[in-house]
Amino acid sequence: PLLLEDYGVPGFASDDLLARFYTKAAWPTLIAGPKGSRTGLHRDTHNFAFYMVLFAGKKWWRTFLDDDAGSNAYFRLDLNAFTFDPFDPDFHKYPRLQDATVYETVLEPGELIYIPEGLPHGVRNLEDTVAVSGNFLDARSLGYWKERTCARREWSDSNACWGYDHEFNKVV
């Protein structure tokens, strides 16, 4: 409970169209994980942007640009994930990764990270961690979301794409 006294939705995510109109949204989310746990390289649902505030522990982040040809060569649309390990890539098995550019950082307690819409990312917990994370859609990212997410076949039938578009457009 004391951690919540120090937490508030970051200002850049405060005009969230999902929170205003998409009632299925359940963000922000409390995320706790033990040392050594991790995610595979993925894009968040619907390519939404998100933020994470870390309260305890350390997280190692690796990201690639959304249009990085070297990493995208190994993207599996059916899984919304990549087939290689971003923390220990096998360049023999995945030779196009040699053309990829990876960005990385270690997030420490009290720090916030912002991941833009559609950005592939993977995270490894270097220590036991406690964090709060939230996906969001705002007016700035609405164009990307419509053109790069909802236009794709894997998301075009999504209720978020077609069921709320008229509501989202009212505020832009």
PDB file of N, CA, C and O in Angstrom, residues 91-127:
ATOM      1  N   PHE A  91      23.557 -16.303 -33.689  1.00  0.00           N
ATOM      2  CA  PHE A  91      23.778 -15.663 -34.987  1.00  0.00           C
ATOM      3  C   PHE A  91      23.975 -16.678 -36.108  1.00  0.00           C
ATOM      4  O   PHE A  91      23.774 -16.352 -37.276  1.00  0.00           O
ATOM      5  N   HIS A  92      24.337 -17.901 -35.759  1.00  0.00           N
ATOM      6  CA  HIS A  92      24.458 -18.941 -36.780  1.00  0.00           C
ATOM      7  C   HIS A  92      23.069 -19.378 -37.253  1.00  0.00           C
ATOM      8  O   HIS A  92      22.815 -19.515 -38.446  1.00  0.00           O
ATOM      9  N   LYS A  93      22.171 -19.580 -36.311  1.00  0.00           N
ATOM     10  CA  LYS A  93      20.807 -20.013 -36.638  1.00  0.00           C
ATOM     11  C   LYS A  93      19.975 -18.867 -37.212  1.00  0.00           C
ATOM     12  O   LYS A  93      19.086 -19.087 -38.036  1.00  0.00           O
ATOM     13  N   TYR A  94      20.267 -17.636 -36.771  1.00  0.00           N
ATOM     14  CA  TYR A  94      19.504 -16.456 -37.195  1.00  0.00           C
ATOM     15  C   TYR A  94      20.457 -15.409 -37.779  1.00  0.00           C
ATOM     16  O   TYR A  94      20.720 -14.377 -37.164  1.00  0.00           O
ATOM     17  N   PRO A  95      21.008 -15.668 -38.976  1.00  0.00           N
ATOM     18  CA  PRO A  95      22.060 -14.802 -39.522  1.00  0.00           C
ATOM     19  C   PRO A  95      21.638 -13.352 -39.784  1.00  0.00           C
ATOM     20  O   PRO A  95      22.479 -12.452 -39.712  1.00  0.00           O
ATOM     21  N   ARG A  96      20.375 -13.115 -40.043  1.00  0.00           N
ATOM     22  CA  ARG A  96      19.948 -11.728 -40.326  1.00  0.00           C
ATOM     23  C   ARG A  96      20.013 -10.840 -39.085  1.00  0.00           C
ATOM     24  O   ARG A  96      19.963  -9.625 -39.187  1.00  0.00           O
ATOM     25  N   LEU A  97      20.135 -11.448 -37.908  1.00  0.00           N
ATOM     26  CA  LEU A  97      20.278 -10.644 -36.693  1.00  0.00           C
ATOM     27  C   LEU A  97      21.558  -9.813 -36.699  1.00  0.00           C
ATOM     28  O   LEU A  97      21.652  -8.811 -35.997  1.00  0.00           O
ATOM     29  N   GLN A  98      22.531 -10.205 -37.499  1.00  0.00           N
ATOM     30  CA  GLN A  98      23.759  -9.424 -37.582  1.00  0.00           C
ATOM     31  C   GLN A  98      23.492  -8.036 -38.153  1.00  0.00           C
ATOM     32  O   GLN A  98      24.272  -7.116 -37.942  1.00  0.00           O
ATOM     33  N   ASP A  99      22.376  -7.877 -38.863  1.00  0.00           N
ATOM     34  CA  ASP A  99      21.999  -6.575 -39.417  1.00  0.00           C
ATOM     35  C   ASP A  99      21.071  -5.797 -38.486  1.00  0.00           C
ATOM     36  O   ASP A  99      20.700  -4.670 -38.785  1.00  0.00           O
ATOM     37  N   ALA A 100      20.677  -6.410 -37.385  1.00  0.00           N
ATOM     38  CA  ALA A 100      19.737  -5.774 -36.455  1.00  0.00           C
ATOM     39  C   ALA A 100      20.485  -4.840 -35.498  1.00  0.00           C
ATOM     40  O   ALA A 100      21.665  -5.036 -35.206  1.00  0.00           O
ATOM     41  N   THR A 101      19.767  -3.840 -35.031  1.00  0.00           N
ATOM     42  CA  THR A 101      20.302  -2.933 -34.018  1.00  0.00           C
ATOM     43  C   THR A 101      19.497  -3.130 -32.742  1.00  0.00           C
ATOM     44  O   THR A 101      18.280  -2.965 -32.749  1.00  0.00           O
ATOM     45  N   VAL A 102      20.189  -3.502 -31.674  1.00  0.00           N
ATOM     46  CA  VAL A 102      19.530  -3.705 -30.389  1.00  0.00           C
ATOM     47  C   VAL A 102      19.826  -2.507 -29.493  1.00  0.00           C
ATOM     48  O   VAL A 102      20.913  -1.929 -29.543  1.00  0.00           O
ATOM     49  N   TYR A 103      18.825  -2.109 -28.740  1.00  0.00           N
ATOM     50  CA  TYR A 103      18.964  -1.050 -27.740  1.00  0.00           C
ATOM     51  C   TYR A 103      18.700  -1.703 -26.393  1.00  0.00           C
ATOM     52  O   TYR A 103      17.798  -2.524 -26.272  1.00  0.00           O
ATOM     53  N   GLU A 104      19.477  -1.346 -25.405  1.00  0.00           N
ATOM     54  CA  GLU A 104      19.277  -1.981 -24.111  1.00  0.00           C
ATOM     55  C   GLU A 104      19.527  -1.006 -22.975  1.00  0.00           C
ATOM     56  O   GLU A 104      20.238  -0.016 -23.118  1.00  0.00           O
ATOM     57  N   THR A 105      18.901  -1.328 -21.861  1.00  0.00           N
ATOM     58  CA  THR A 105      19.087  -0.559 -20.635  1.00  0.00           C
ATOM     59  C   THR A 105      18.736  -1.447 -19.455  1.00  0.00           C
ATOM     60  O   THR A 105      18.049  -2.465 -19.613  1.00  0.00           O
ATOM     61  N   VAL A 106      19.205  -1.051 -18.291  1.00  0.00           N
ATOM     62  CA  VAL A 106      18.811  -1.713 -17.046  1.00  0.00           C
ATOM     63  C   VAL A 106      17.964  -0.708 -16.272  1.00  0.00           C
ATOM     64  O   VAL A 106      18.413   0.400 -15.986  1.00  0.00           O
ATOM     65  N   LEU A 107      16.723  -1.084 -16.004  1.00  0.00           N
ATOM     66  CA  LEU A 107      15.801  -0.249 -15.238  1.00  0.00           C
ATOM     67  C   LEU A 107      16.010  -0.532 -13.750  1.00  0.00           C
ATOM     68  O   LEU A 107      16.072  -1.688 -13.337  1.00  0.00           O
ATOM     69  N   GLU A 108      16.129   0.535 -12.960  1.00  0.00           N
ATOM     70  CA  GLU A 108      16.374   0.408 -11.525  1.00  0.00           C
ATOM     71  C   GLU A 108      15.201   1.000 -10.750  1.00  0.00           C
ATOM     72  O   GLU A 108      14.389   1.741 -11.306  1.00  0.00           O
ATOM     73  N   PRO A 109      15.089   0.691  -9.464  1.00  0.00           N
ATOM     74  CA  PRO A 109      13.961   1.188  -8.663  1.00  0.00           C
ATOM     75  C   PRO A 109      13.815   2.707  -8.760  1.00  0.00           C
ATOM     76  O   PRO A 109      14.799   3.449  -8.729  1.00  0.00           O
ATOM     77  N   GLY A 110      12.561   3.135  -8.917  1.00  0.00           N
ATOM     78  CA  GLY A 110      12.258   4.556  -9.023  1.00  0.00           C
ATOM     79  C   GLY A 110      12.318   5.079 -10.439  1.00  0.00           C
ATOM     80  O   GLY A 110      11.957   6.220 -10.702  1.00  0.00           O
ATOM     81  N   GLU A 111      12.739   4.245 -11.389  1.00  0.00           N
ATOM     82  CA  GLU A 111      12.831   4.683 -12.784  1.00  0.00           C
ATOM     83  C   GLU A 111      11.606   4.247 -13.574  1.00  0.00           C
ATOM     84  O   GLU A 111      10.920   3.289 -13.224  1.00  0.00           O
ATOM     85  N   LEU A 112      11.373   4.955 -14.664  1.00  0.00           N
ATOM     86  CA  LEU A 112      10.254   4.694 -15.562  1.00  0.00           C
ATOM     87  C   LEU A 112      10.816   4.468 -16.946  1.00  0.00           C
ATOM     88  O   LEU A 112      11.774   5.138 -17.343  1.00  0.00           O
ATOM     89  N   ILE A 113      10.229   3.539 -17.682  1.00  0.00           N
ATOM     90  CA  ILE A 113      10.583   3.345 -19.084  1.00  0.00           C
ATOM     91  C   ILE A 113       9.321   3.498 -19.911  1.00  0.00           C
ATOM     92  O   ILE A 113       8.228   3.102 -19.492  1.00  0.00           O
ATOM     93  N   TYR A 114       9.482   4.133 -21.066  1.00  0.00           N
ATOM     94  CA  TYR A 114       8.391   4.306 -22.038  1.00  0.00           C
ATOM     95  C   TYR A 114       8.760   3.492 -23.262  1.00  0.00           C
ATOM     96  O   TYR A 114       9.875   3.613 -23.780  1.00  0.00           O
ATOM     97  N   ILE A 115       7.854   2.644 -23.715  1.00  0.00           N
ATOM     98  CA  ILE A 115       8.054   1.850 -24.923  1.00  0.00           C
ATOM     99  C   ILE A 115       7.023   2.326 -25.947  1.00  0.00           C
ATOM    100  O   ILE A 115       5.823   2.175 -25.742  1.00  0.00           O
ATOM    101  N   PRO A 116       7.495   2.932 -27.050  1.00  0.00           N
ATOM    102  CA  PRO A 116       6.568   3.440 -28.068  1.00  0.00           C
ATOM    103  C   PRO A 116       5.735   2.331 -28.710  1.00  0.00           C
ATOM    104  O   PRO A 116       6.093   1.151 -28.652  1.00  0.00           O
ATOM    105  N   GLU A 117       4.659   2.744 -29.345  1.00  0.00           N
ATOM    106  CA  GLU A 117       3.760   1.807 -29.998  1.00  0.00           C
ATOM    107  C   GLU A 117       4.511   0.930 -30.998  1.00  0.00           C
ATOM    108  O   GLU A 117       5.330   1.395 -31.767  1.00  0.00           O
ATOM    109  N   GLY A 118       4.220  -0.381 -30.932  1.00  0.00           N
ATOM    110  CA  GLY A 118       4.773  -1.344 -31.876  1.00  0.00           C
ATOM    111  C   GLY A 118       6.218  -1.742 -31.662  1.00  0.00           C
ATOM    112  O   GLY A 118       6.754  -2.535 -32.427  1.00  0.00           O
ATOM    113  N   LEU A 119       6.881  -1.234 -30.636  1.00  0.00           N
ATOM    114  CA  LEU A 119       8.301  -1.515 -30.442  1.00  0.00           C
ATOM    115  C   LEU A 119       8.508  -2.906 -29.838  1.00  0.00           C
ATOM    116  O   LEU A 119       8.016  -3.186 -28.748  1.00  0.00           O
ATOM    117  N   PRO A 120       9.238  -3.791 -30.530  1.00  0.00           N
ATOM    118  CA  PRO A 120       9.534  -5.105 -29.956  1.00  0.00           C
ATOM    119  C   PRO A 120      10.446  -4.956 -28.743  1.00  0.00           C
ATOM    120  O   PRO A 120      11.402  -4.180 -28.762  1.00  0.00           O
ATOM    121  N   HIS A 121      10.151  -5.719 -27.705  1.00  0.00           N
ATOM    122  CA  HIS A 121      10.937  -5.627 -26.477  1.00  0.00           C
ATOM    123  C   HIS A 121      10.899  -6.956 -25.727  1.00  0.00           C
ATOM    124  O   HIS A 121       9.947  -7.716 -25.823  1.00  0.00           O
ATOM    125  N   GLY A 122      11.964  -7.205 -24.999  1.00  0.00           N
ATOM    126  CA  GLY A 122      12.067  -8.352 -24.118  1.00  0.00           C
ATOM    127  C   GLY A 122      12.675  -7.887 -22.810  1.00  0.00           C
ATOM    128  O   GLY A 122      13.452  -6.921 -22.783  1.00  0.00           O
ATOM    129  N   VAL A 123      12.320  -8.548 -21.724  1.00  0.00           N
ATOM    130  CA  VAL A 123      12.764  -8.125 -20.399  1.00  0.00           C
ATOM    131  C   VAL A 123      13.214  -9.338 -19.593  1.00  0.00           C
ATOM    132  O   VAL A 123      12.544 -10.374 -19.602  1.00  0.00           O
ATOM    133  N   ARG A 124      14.324  -9.172 -18.896  1.00  0.00           N
ATOM    134  CA  ARG A 124      14.819 -10.211 -17.977  1.00  0.00           C
ATOM    135  C   ARG A 124      14.976  -9.574 -16.597  1.00  0.00           C
ATOM    136  O   ARG A 124      15.574  -8.514 -16.464  1.00  0.00           O
ATOM    137  N   ASN A 125      14.422 -10.233 -15.591  1.00  0.00           N
ATOM    138  CA  ASN A 125      14.565  -9.743 -14.219  1.00  0.00           C
ATOM    139  C   ASN A 125      15.930 -10.145 -13.667  1.00  0.00           C
ATOM    140  O   ASN A 125      16.213 -11.332 -13.525  1.00  0.00           O
ATOM    141  N   LEU A 126      16.738  -9.148 -13.349  1.00  0.00           N
ATOM    142  CA  LEU A 126      18.062  -9.399 -12.780  1.00  0.00           C
ATOM    143  C   LEU A 126      17.983  -9.641 -11.283  1.00  0.00           C
ATOM    144  O   LEU A 126      18.919 -10.183 -10.685  1.00  0.00           O
ATOM    145  N   GLU A 127      16.879  -9.219 -10.679  1.00  0.00           N
ATOM    146  CA  GLU A 127      16.593  -9.419  -9.253  1.00  0.00           C
ATOM    147  C   GLU A 127      15.093  -9.656  -9.130  1.00  0.00           C
ATOM    148  O   GLU A 127      14.358  -9.492 -10.105  1.00  0.00           O
TER     149      GLU A 127
END
